[in-house]
Amino acid sequence: MIIKAVIGVLCAAVVLAIGIVIGHFGINNSSAPSWLNDVAKDVDESLIEKFLAEVDTIHIQENLRELTDVPHMATTPGDEKTVQTMLRRWQDADTGLDDAWREEYNVYLSFPDPNNPNKVTVANTVQHSIREREKAYTSDQDDPEVVQPYAAYSPAGHAKGKLVYANQGKPSDYEQLSQTLNLTGTIAITRYGGAGRGAKAINAAPYGVVGVLVYTDPLDINDGLMSDTNETYPHSWYMPPSGVERGSFNRDFGDLLTPFCLSLGIPPIPIQPIGFEDAYILICALGGDAAPSEWQGAFNCTYNYGGPGFKPTSEFNNSDVKMDIYNKEVIKNSANVMGVIRGSVEPDRYVIYGNHRDSWVHGAIDPSSGTSVMLEITRVLGRMVKQGIWRPRRSIIFGSWGAEEFGLIGSAEYTEQYFAKLSERTIAYINVDIAVFANATLRASAMPSLQNVIFKASKEVKSSTSVYEAWKLHSNRTSPTHGVIPRLGYLTGAGSDYAAFVHYLGISSIDMSYTYDRSKTNARIYPAYHTAYDTFDYASKYIDPGFVSHQAVARTAGNILIRLADSLLLPFNCSDYAEILEDYLNTAVTLYQQQLEAHKISIEPLKRAVAMFRTNAQQLEKMIHNSDLANETPLKVRRINDQLMLLDRAFLDPLAFPDKYAFRHVIWTSSSAGKATFPGLADAFAQAESSGLDSDWDKVHYHLSVVSQAIEGAASTLADVI
Amino acid sequence: MIIKAVIGVLCAAVVLAIGIVIGHFGINNSSAPSWLNDVAKDVDESLIEKFLAEVDTIHIQENLRELTDVPHMATTPGDEKTVQTMLRRWQDADTGLDDAWREEYNVYLSFPDPNNPNKVTVANTVQHSIREREKAYTSDQDDPEVVQPYAAYSPAGHAKGKLVYANQGKPSDYEQLSQTLNLTGTIAITRYGGAGRGAKAINAAPYGVVGVLVYTDPLDINDGLMSDTNETYPHSWYMPPSGVERGSFNRDFGDLLTPFCLSLGIPPIPIQPIGFEDAYILICALGGDAAPSEWQGAFNCTYNYGGPGFKPTSEFNNSDVKMDIYNKEVIKNSANVMGVIRGSVEPDRYVIYGNHRDSWVHGAIDPSSGTSVMLEITRVLGRMVKQGIWRPRRSIIFGSWGAEEFGLIGSAEYTEQYFAKLSERTIAYINVDIAVFANATLRASAMPSLQNVIFKASKEVKSSTSVYEAWKLHSNRTSPTHGVIPRLGYLTGAGSDYAAFVHYLGISSIDMSYTYDRSKTNARIYPAYHTAYDTFDYASKYIDPGFVSHQAVARTAGNILIRLADSLLLPFNCSDYAEILEDYLNTAVTLYQQQLEAHKISIEPLKRAVAMFRTNAQQLEKMIHNSDLANETPLKVRRINDQLMLLDRAFLDPLAFPDKYAFRHVIWTSSSAGKATFPGLADAFAQAESSGLDSDWDKVHYHLSVVSQAIEGAASTLADVI
């Protein structure tokens, strides 16, 4: 009986247990919806490893070969060919994206007239004509589609006058020159560097200069080398004597037709770029006094100011230089190619990755190195999506921008058209334009909040050493928080398509590439930049043989992209932002406080704002640290992520810089003062110090208020939400 | 044995069933977190019923009595008393909010000098001095804290000259007057209406006018009645003869000290308001020609232009009018009182409800009727929170703004300080300033997307008939979609604290009150407005006896507030926005298309943008309709709600109106053209049509582009997010 009873109890227990199991697991629990795991999912490290392993040098190399097949200047048939390439790749059934399409904008461009080439001549008993095309060393460079070297947006016109040498064409250069010479009616020859392209003409016009030539001095690009018999390309990466840097000579970025006003940043007088082969002949024949030592370049002669004009002893004697410029302004359709991978959990959050597609000639480095990298990233990610093994938490948007070379036009049009939705929804923008300037080390510029994810990704990309370690070796700084770390740059300028994202939209952005070992070269930029020599041959022989630096950039940028798209908590660090604001503040205090006080302007509000930013950043991080985000409501994660995503938006002030359209970010706006501090304050201070006017000191006060209020506003977005 | 077996099987079945029940319900299922129900919860209709039932007339009446105990002009001791009242109520242990605090701003105000009152005199053989204080009919009005009638921001100064009558002080009035008279050195008397307060002086100065008087004509405020023996207050709601409307004479809104520039909207010459008792004496003595019939008011004499100066036959004969104005500008601390109820699910989404606290004198109607309503709403909601029976899904922020009467200063400072976070997180702003102008009908102005929730709430507030039905009776329109509906107004002006929310932040807003039966009065506003007669006695006897209209406003506004805070899907309707854009477009086509085409300006981009808005609004609504939001990821609900919340933000363009600081909303910006269409286009068109200048037609083109791009950008935020 006892045994029976025991058996009965045991059976009952077993049956009960079975019942419990059935009840717990066997019945679909309506309170546990299927999306519950998805919303809590974090980045998958094994997937990142898979991505890193699949990024491949051969694919990048073949991408580059295809993209550089023909010259592809914006809106030309070669450009259309690259549009088709992008669409074909991104619409591929096995390795493409969810969707890809073109978006066109009617934009204002400037081209030379192929039937009436620009001419620069010296006319006297002996005639000398400046070379109209670069010398061809390979068949690439003989392509009839290679555009004549010219200055885009230089006005057409005829100018004739005595030649003078104006160094880099900075305001101070013309000022100095005008103290010796009357510049009225002269033609100025200038070298690249020191001032923007268009600025060399804008600065010249007030002195009565009627035309400007610009060339690249071998000192600035070729470490002094000049001879194409054994020194320059095809013997090395250096620029051949006839090489000419083309470029946009519009000072501002964005299409000139929109928003509805013409730029004041266009050259008022004709300007034309020439090779140093011709510049050598002209400069070494110049008369007048010797220019100062800082103005001397690499030519084996003394750079004189000009008489104005040539030495009486030169073959040109009393000759004028004559410029006949036939550039035409045209309105054409330029295409962006857009591709997307739709996010699974938060499709309304965008991580944007982009690069321009258009080049000046073949553009192997600029921009096709970046496009080759982008296509390799989309190939690997696209395949994972098509295979069904991955879909990002957030949406990823890829942009292949058009007409960047004319002033970042495609990306600027995109940000203007979709201003509201991009500003509301974009996590970050990653720009990889020239992926590899040289194969020595990573270079990255970004908002400080992104330093951490860039470091993390660069640590995970390794060959003998990690990208991170090599970077730290080449360029570093000592952080009060982190000790010695790689030096992350700032996105203060408008050098590539990140500009509209940073300055107009206030989106946290990254621009990255591989770059030089500065102990090995002083070149201002890779020597084939914007010339006919920037070809596949050049890139594969002299910039990145084996494409390993391209691969390292693809791996690093792709790793960052996946982390931004997939991390449950966005990998943004606000304390790193605070550190840079404190650094800027310290510089401002050192440089300005005494004089500000002398003008009864208090810097205390700025100090308070920065301190508040630091405090609130730490509180937010503490709150994150104390949260179990994977198990809390997804709306809590979203709330914190929104605070992180929108932080940079809080630094925008559309009224801060009334003279600089599209520059609204008060921390990163371009500055001419050259100080590592708040740009509006630095520029206003420099102006007030120079003029001494009360009205200029009022502007200093204004900018101090603008930046204090912006930082305080940003800080308040990091505080507890209510 | 069979029985035993049956019993055994039955027992086993019971045990199994118990096990299943335990397993299913008894064990905490880790895959069904506790927050799951919260995130899917929708508005609770029974809670709204409870709210409506508890809103009480007696509490509102007693609120009003307490708030109007003493005059409470901004920054005075009476203002501080109301600060303490708000804090005490909102910090009450049983009926208070989660938290309440004061926020102070140092702001630029303007007061008369109590030791040196402003004087206006006519000096001749007979002396006449304008009354310096209003006549007291009750002890309230004898309070020494009743501020002398004055024009805030009128400069101090002494002006003397012959008097002229300038109607409403509009540009056209001075223009017309100057064709008859030389206005140099004159003093102009004007009546309220037609032009802004400060504008009457700003418009006068270019004609050489040295001082301006302003009064309220009995025709415009009293339906013509004038006598205090039996016609005006305390016998009725009409303004007594010595009543004077005070006010801010700054044309712009916001503190003049920030953002860092002084307004150009301040009177350049002294201006002073006076009662119609004195205006009668002055105007009826004026010489010169008779003014045209539209300039005539209710006085029983002909309104002449002035000789300039008085009739030779009048007792004043050749006298000048002399103004001695002693106003002082002072910088003082003004307080906002803030109170919050923290949201349970989405604390980072704010529904803001506000009203100003400061008055000119006792301010029973303006603003204390609104504050009494706000306090009743917070009492009922606060009690539900303290009792633990309710916590809103989203956070509710209450604002009791300071210094509104001086130019919406408290609310504008708040929006400037917290620009970024308010712009990112605010669902809507509800403004109830003067809750009851008169007790006939609801009047509401709002963004069209909020029409639906306003209608819904107004249908649920009923006595004999619903608020909705009464409203439809008094003021209606025929909607192409909805048929005959109440007429919702537009928030195009800057009449109360909604201005900074609408125009500067682009937040969907509502302004509401009870108002007149226009068949019964032509008063421009309730007659005690900004006078010493706006007291508890006046409000409770003549504006809303029994406080039932106050109650109706509290119920309607509170109902809307709860729906905005608690609805799973935000109660915004984008198609109703599309309808108004189409209406604006149709008006623009009718009025402008022909002339635009004559100037080669195409209206097609605007048509396309409006059509795209309509299409995308419908698609969004279809997507919502096809979704089972309560059972999908809360991030999907959030995504749609963000699209709805941020719609109005997409209409902001900070560069659209460079002359109007803080006006950025291209659909609702103030306009002087008086056309029910896009304001920037309407004003630019009027200017171009009048001047005929090409540069003005370029501005028309610019504004057409601005509004087309804004609508297209807004439309793109309503499209599928990727």
JSON list of N, CA and C in Angstrom, two decimals, chain A residues 132-178:
[
{"chain": "A", "resi": 132, "resn": "GLU", "atom": "N", "xyz": [48.47, 73.02, -74.43]},
{"chain": "A", "resi": 132, "resn": "GLU", "atom": "CA", "xyz": [47.02, 72.93, -74.22]},
{"chain": "A", "resi": 132, "resn": "GLU", "atom": "C", "xyz": [46.57, 71.59, -73.67]},
{"chain": "A", "resi": 133, "resn": "ARG", "atom": "N", "xyz": [47.39, 70.57, -73.86]},
{"chain": "A", "resi": 133, "resn": "ARG", "atom": "CA", "xyz": [47.06, 69.26, -73.29]},
{"chain": "A", "resi": 133, "resn": "ARG", "atom": "C", "xyz": [48.29, 68.73, -72.58]},
{"chain": "A", "resi": 134, "resn": "GLU", "atom": "N", "xyz": [48.08, 67.86, -71.61]},
{"chain": "A", "resi": 134, "resn": "GLU", "atom": "CA", "xyz": [49.21, 67.24, -70.94]},
{"chain": "A", "resi": 134, "resn": "GLU", "atom": "C", "xyz": [49.86, 66.20, -71.87]},
{"chain": "A", "resi": 135, "resn": "LYS", "atom": "N", "xyz": [51.16, 66.00, -71.70]},
{"chain": "A", "resi": 135, "resn": "LYS", "atom": "CA", "xyz": [51.88, 65.02, -72.50]},
{"chain": "A", "resi": 135, "resn": "LYS", "atom": "C", "xyz": [51.41, 63.61, -72.15]},
{"chain": "A", "resi": 136, "resn": "ALA", "atom": "N", "xyz": [51.20, 62.78, -73.18]},
{"chain": "A", "resi": 136, "resn": "ALA", "atom": "CA", "xyz": [50.72, 61.42, -72.94]},
{"chain": "A", "resi": 136, "resn": "ALA", "atom": "C", "xyz": [51.89, 60.46, -72.80]},
{"chain": "A", "resi": 137, "resn": "TYR", "atom": "N", "xyz": [51.91, 59.70, -71.72]},
{"chain": "A", "resi": 137, "resn": "TYR", "atom": "CA", "xyz": [52.91, 58.65, -71.56]},
{"chain": "A", "resi": 137, "resn": "TYR", "atom": "C", "xyz": [52.27, 57.26, -71.77]},
{"chain": "A", "resi": 138, "resn": "THR", "atom": "N", "xyz": [50.96, 57.21, -71.66]},
{"chain": "A", "resi": 138, "resn": "THR", "atom": "CA", "xyz": [50.22, 55.95, -71.89]},
{"chain": "A", "resi": 138, "resn": "THR", "atom": "C", "xyz": [49.06, 56.29, -72.80]},
{"chain": "A", "resi": 139, "resn": "SER", "atom": "N", "xyz": [48.41, 55.26, -73.34]},
{"chain": "A", "resi": 139, "resn": "SER", "atom": "CA", "xyz": [47.30, 55.52, -74.26]},
{"chain": "A", "resi": 139, "resn": "SER", "atom": "C", "xyz": [46.12, 56.17, -73.53]},
{"chain": "A", "resi": 140, "resn": "ASP", "atom": "N", "xyz": [45.92, 55.83, -72.24]},
{"chain": "A", "resi": 140, "resn": "ASP", "atom": "CA", "xyz": [44.89, 56.48, -71.41]},
{"chain": "A", "resi": 140, "resn": "ASP", "atom": "C", "xyz": [44.88, 57.99, -71.63]},
{"chain": "A", "resi": 141, "resn": "GLN", "atom": "N", "xyz": [46.11, 58.52, -71.54]},
{"chain": "A", "resi": 141, "resn": "GLN", "atom": "CA", "xyz": [46.21, 59.98, -71.50]},
{"chain": "A", "resi": 141, "resn": "GLN", "atom": "C", "xyz": [45.99, 60.61, -72.86]},
{"chain": "A", "resi": 142, "resn": "ASP", "atom": "N", "xyz": [45.91, 59.76, -73.87]},
{"chain": "A", "resi": 142, "resn": "ASP", "atom": "CA", "xyz": [45.63, 60.26, -75.22]},
{"chain": "A", "resi": 142, "resn": "ASP", "atom": "C", "xyz": [44.14, 60.23, -75.54]},
{"chain": "A", "resi": 143, "resn": "ASP", "atom": "N", "xyz": [43.34, 59.73, -74.62]},
{"chain": "A", "resi": 143, "resn": "ASP", "atom": "CA", "xyz": [41.89, 59.65, -74.86]},
{"chain": "A", "resi": 143, "resn": "ASP", "atom": "C", "xyz": [41.36, 61.03, -75.24]},
{"chain": "A", "resi": 144, "resn": "PRO", "atom": "N", "xyz": [40.60, 61.11, -76.33]},
{"chain": "A", "resi": 144, "resn": "PRO", "atom": "CA", "xyz": [40.07, 62.43, -76.72]},
{"chain": "A", "resi": 144, "resn": "PRO", "atom": "C", "xyz": [39.13, 63.03, -75.68]},
{"chain": "A", "resi": 145, "resn": "GLU", "atom": "N", "xyz": [38.64, 62.19, -74.77]},
{"chain": "A", "resi": 145, "resn": "GLU", "atom": "CA", "xyz": [37.73, 62.70, -73.73]},
{"chain": "A", "resi": 145, "resn": "GLU", "atom": "C", "xyz": [38.49, 63.33, -72.55]},
{"chain": "A", "resi": 146, "resn": "VAL", "atom": "N", "xyz": [39.81, 63.31, -72.58]},
{"chain": "A", "resi": 146, "resn": "VAL", "atom": "CA", "xyz": [40.57, 63.99, -71.52]},
{"chain": "A", "resi": 146, "resn": "VAL", "atom": "C", "xyz": [40.33, 65.49, -71.67]},
{"chain": "A", "resi": 147, "resn": "VAL", "atom": "N", "xyz": [39.74, 66.09, -70.68]},
{"chain": "A", "resi": 147, "resn": "VAL", "atom": "CA", "xyz": [39.37, 67.50, -70.80]},
{"chain": "A", "resi": 147, "resn": "VAL", "atom": "C", "xyz": [40.62, 68.38, -70.72]},
{"chain": "A", "resi": 148, "resn": "GLN", "atom": "N", "xyz": [40.65, 69.42, -71.52]},
{"chain": "A", "resi": 148, "resn": "GLN", "atom": "CA", "xyz": [41.75, 70.37, -71.45]},
{"chain": "A", "resi": 148, "resn": "GLN", "atom": "C", "xyz": [41.85, 70.92, -70.02]},
{"chain": "A", "resi": 149, "resn": "PRO", "atom": "N", "xyz": [43.04, 71.06, -69.49]},
{"chain": "A", "resi": 149, "resn": "PRO", "atom": "CA", "xyz": [43.16, 71.69, -68.17]},
{"chain": "A", "resi": 149, "resn": "PRO", "atom": "C", "xyz": [42.49, 73.07, -68.19]},
{"chain": "A", "resi": 150, "resn": "TYR", "atom": "N", "xyz": [41.67, 73.33, -67.16]},
{"chain": "A", "resi": 150, "resn": "TYR", "atom": "CA", "xyz": [40.96, 74.62, -67.10]},
{"chain": "A", "resi": 150, "resn": "TYR", "atom": "C", "xyz": [40.53, 74.87, -65.67]},
{"chain": "A", "resi": 151, "resn": "ALA", "atom": "N", "xyz": [40.08, 76.07, -65.45]},
{"chain": "A", "resi": 151, "resn": "ALA", "atom": "CA", "xyz": [39.58, 76.47, -64.14]},
{"chain": "A", "resi": 151, "resn": "ALA", "atom": "C", "xyz": [38.07, 76.58, -64.22]},
{"chain": "A", "resi": 152, "resn": "ALA", "atom": "N", "xyz": [37.37, 75.59, -63.65]},
{"chain": "A", "resi": 152, "resn": "ALA", "atom": "CA", "xyz": [35.91, 75.61, -63.74]},
{"chain": "A", "resi": 152, "resn": "ALA", "atom": "C", "xyz": [35.37, 76.85, -63.03]},
{"chain": "A", "resi": 153, "resn": "TYR", "atom": "N", "xyz": [34.44, 77.53, -63.70]},
{"chain": "A", "resi": 153, "resn": "TYR", "atom": "CA", "xyz": [33.80, 78.78, -63.24]},
{"chain": "A", "resi": 153, "resn": "TYR", "atom": "C", "xyz": [34.68, 80.01, -63.43]},
{"chain": "A", "resi": 154, "resn": "SER", "atom": "N", "xyz": [35.87, 79.83, -64.04]},
{"chain": "A", "resi": 154, "resn": "SER", "atom": "CA", "xyz": [36.56, 81.04, -64.49]},
{"chain": "A", "resi": 154, "resn": "SER", "atom": "C", "xyz": [35.70, 81.65, -65.58]},
{"chain": "A", "resi": 155, "resn": "PRO", "atom": "N", "xyz": [35.51, 82.97, -65.57]},
{"chain": "A", "resi": 155, "resn": "PRO", "atom": "CA", "xyz": [34.74, 83.57, -66.65]},
{"chain": "A", "resi": 155, "resn": "PRO", "atom": "C", "xyz": [35.52, 83.44, -67.96]},
{"chain": "A", "resi": 156, "resn": "ALA", "atom": "N", "xyz": [34.81, 83.37, -69.08]},
{"chain": "A", "resi": 156, "resn": "ALA", "atom": "CA", "xyz": [35.45, 83.50, -70.38]},
{"chain": "A", "resi": 156, "resn": "ALA", "atom": "C", "xyz": [35.91, 84.94, -70.53]},
{"chain": "A", "resi": 157, "resn": "GLY", "atom": "N", "xyz": [36.93, 85.14, -71.36]},
{"chain": "A", "resi": 157, "resn": "GLY", "atom": "CA", "xyz": [37.37, 86.52, -71.56]},
{"chain": "A", "resi": 157, "resn": "GLY", "atom": "C", "xyz": [38.78, 86.56, -72.09]},
{"chain": "A", "resi": 158, "resn": "HIS", "atom": "N", "xyz": [39.18, 87.73, -72.50]},
{"chain": "A", "resi": 158, "resn": "HIS", "atom": "CA", "xyz": [40.51, 87.94, -73.06]},
{"chain": "A", "resi": 158, "resn": "HIS", "atom": "C", "xyz": [41.25, 88.94, -72.18]},
{"chain": "A", "resi": 159, "resn": "ALA", "atom": "N", "xyz": [42.42, 88.54, -71.70]},
{"chain": "A", "resi": 159, "resn": "ALA", "atom": "CA", "xyz": [43.19, 89.43, -70.83]},
{"chain": "A", "resi": 159, "resn": "ALA", "atom": "C", "xyz": [44.61, 89.49, -71.37]},
{"chain": "A", "resi": 160, "resn": "LYS", "atom": "N", "xyz": [45.21, 90.65, -71.28]},
{"chain": "A", "resi": 160, "resn": "LYS", "atom": "CA", "xyz": [46.57, 90.84, -71.79]},
{"chain": "A", "resi": 160, "resn": "LYS", "atom": "C", "xyz": [47.27, 91.79, -70.86]},
{"chain": "A", "resi": 161, "resn": "GLY", "atom": "N", "xyz": [48.49, 91.45, -70.47]},
{"chain": "A", "resi": 161, "resn": "GLY", "atom": "CA", "xyz": [49.20, 92.38, -69.58]},
{"chain": "A", "resi": 161, "resn": "GLY", "atom": "C", "xyz": [50.58, 91.84, -69.26]},
{"chain": "A", "resi": 162, "resn": "LYS", "atom": "N", "xyz": [51.33, 92.68, -68.58]},
{"chain": "A", "resi": 162, "resn": "LYS", "atom": "CA", "xyz": [52.66, 92.28, -68.14]},
{"chain": "A", "resi": 162, "resn": "LYS", "atom": "C", "xyz": [52.51, 91.25, -67.01]},
{"chain": "A", "resi": 163, "resn": "LEU", "atom": "N", "xyz": [53.42, 90.28, -66.99]},
{"chain": "A", "resi": 163, "resn": "LEU", "atom": "CA", "xyz": [53.33, 89.20, -66.00]},
{"chain": "A", "resi": 163, "resn": "LEU", "atom": "C", "xyz": [54.00, 89.61, -64.69]},
{"chain": "A", "resi": 164, "resn": "VAL", "atom": "N", "xyz": [53.39, 89.22, -63.59]},
{"chain": "A", "resi": 164, "resn": "VAL", "atom": "CA", "xyz": [54.02, 89.37, -62.26]},
{"chain": "A", "resi": 164, "resn": "VAL", "atom": "C", "xyz": [53.88, 88.02, -61.54]},
{"chain": "A", "resi": 165, "resn": "TYR", "atom": "N", "xyz": [54.73, 87.81, -60.55]},
{"chain": "A", "resi": 165, "resn": "TYR", "atom": "CA", "xyz": [54.66, 86.58, -59.75]},
{"chain": "A", "resi": 165, "resn": "TYR", "atom": "C", "xyz": [54.07, 86.93, -58.39]},
{"chain": "A", "resi": 166, "resn": "ALA", "atom": "N", "xyz": [52.96, 86.29, -58.03]},
{"chain": "A", "resi": 166, "resn": "ALA", "atom": "CA", "xyz": [52.23, 86.66, -56.82]},
{"chain": "A", "resi": 166, "resn": "ALA", "atom": "C", "xyz": [52.20, 85.53, -55.80]},
{"chain": "A", "resi": 167, "resn": "ASN", "atom": "N", "xyz": [53.25, 84.70, -55.81]},
{"chain": "A", "resi": 167, "resn": "ASN", "atom": "CA", "xyz": [53.36, 83.63, -54.81]},
{"chain": "A", "resi": 167, "resn": "ASN", "atom": "C", "xyz": [52.10, 82.77, -54.80]},
{"chain": "A", "resi": 168, "resn": "GLN", "atom": "N", "xyz": [51.37, 82.67, -53.67]},
{"chain": "A", "resi": 168, "resn": "GLN", "atom": "CA", "xyz": [50.21, 81.78, -53.59]},
{"chain": "A", "resi": 168, "resn": "GLN", "atom": "C", "xyz": [48.87, 82.51, -53.82]},
{"chain": "A", "resi": 169, "resn": "GLY", "atom": "N", "xyz": [48.96, 83.80, -54.13]},
{"chain": "A", "resi": 169, "resn": "GLY", "atom": "CA", "xyz": [47.72, 84.54, -54.39]},
{"chain": "A", "resi": 169, "resn": "GLY", "atom": "C", "xyz": [46.89, 84.80, -53.16]},
{"chain": "A", "resi": 170, "resn": "LYS", "atom": "N", "xyz": [47.56, 84.84, -52.00]},
{"chain": "A", "resi": 170, "resn": "LYS", "atom": "CA", "xyz": [46.84, 85.20, -50.76]},
{"chain": "A", "resi": 170, "resn": "LYS", "atom": "C", "xyz": [46.65, 86.72, -50.74]},
{"chain": "A", "resi": 171, "resn": "PRO", "atom": "N", "xyz": [45.71, 87.23, -49.94]},
{"chain": "A", "resi": 171, "resn": "PRO", "atom": "CA", "xyz": [45.57, 88.69, -49.82]},
{"chain": "A", "resi": 171, "resn": "PRO", "atom": "C", "xyz": [46.91, 89.34, -49.45]},
{"chain": "A", "resi": 172, "resn": "SER", "atom": "N", "xyz": [47.65, 88.71, -48.52]},
{"chain": "A", "resi": 172, "resn": "SER", "atom": "CA", "xyz": [48.92, 89.30, -48.09]},
{"chain": "A", "resi": 172, "resn": "SER", "atom": "C", "xyz": [49.96, 89.28, -49.22]},
{"chain": "A", "resi": 173, "resn": "ASP", "atom": "N", "xyz": [49.88, 88.30, -50.12]},
{"chain": "A", "resi": 173, "resn": "ASP", "atom": "CA", "xyz": [50.82, 88.25, -51.24]},
{"chain": "A", "resi": 173, "resn": "ASP", "atom": "C", "xyz": [50.59, 89.44, -52.18]},
{"chain": "A", "resi": 174, "resn": "TYR", "atom": "N", "xyz": [49.31, 89.66, -52.53]},
{"chain": "A", "resi": 174, "resn": "TYR", "atom": "CA", "xyz": [49.02, 90.79, -53.43]},
{"chain": "A", "resi": 174, "resn": "TYR", "atom": "C", "xyz": [49.35, 92.12, -52.76]},
{"chain": "A", "resi": 175, "resn": "GLU", "atom": "N", "xyz": [49.07, 92.19, -51.45]},
{"chain": "A", "resi": 175, "resn": "GLU", "atom": "CA", "xyz": [49.36, 93.40, -50.70]},
{"chain": "A", "resi": 175, "resn": "GLU", "atom": "C", "xyz": [50.85, 93.71, -50.76]},
{"chain": "A", "resi": 176, "resn": "GLN", "atom": "N", "xyz": [51.65, 92.68, -50.51]},
{"chain": "A", "resi": 176, "resn": "GLN", "atom": "CA", "xyz": [53.10, 92.86, -50.51]},
{"chain": "A", "resi": 176, "resn": "GLN", "atom": "C", "xyz": [53.61, 93.24, -51.90]},
{"chain": "A", "resi": 177, "resn": "LEU", "atom": "N", "xyz": [53.10, 92.56, -52.91]},
{"chain": "A", "resi": 177, "resn": "LEU", "atom": "CA", "xyz": [53.52, 92.82, -54.28]},
{"chain": "A", "resi": 177, "resn": "LEU", "atom": "C", "xyz": [53.16, 94.25, -54.70]},
{"chain": "A", "resi": 178, "resn": "SER", "atom": "N", "xyz": [52.00, 94.69, -54.25]},
{"chain": "A", "resi": 178, "resn": "SER", "atom": "CA", "xyz": [51.52, 96.02, -54.67]},
{"chain": "A", "resi": 178, "resn": "SER", "atom": "C", "xyz": [52.34, 97.14, -54.03]}
]
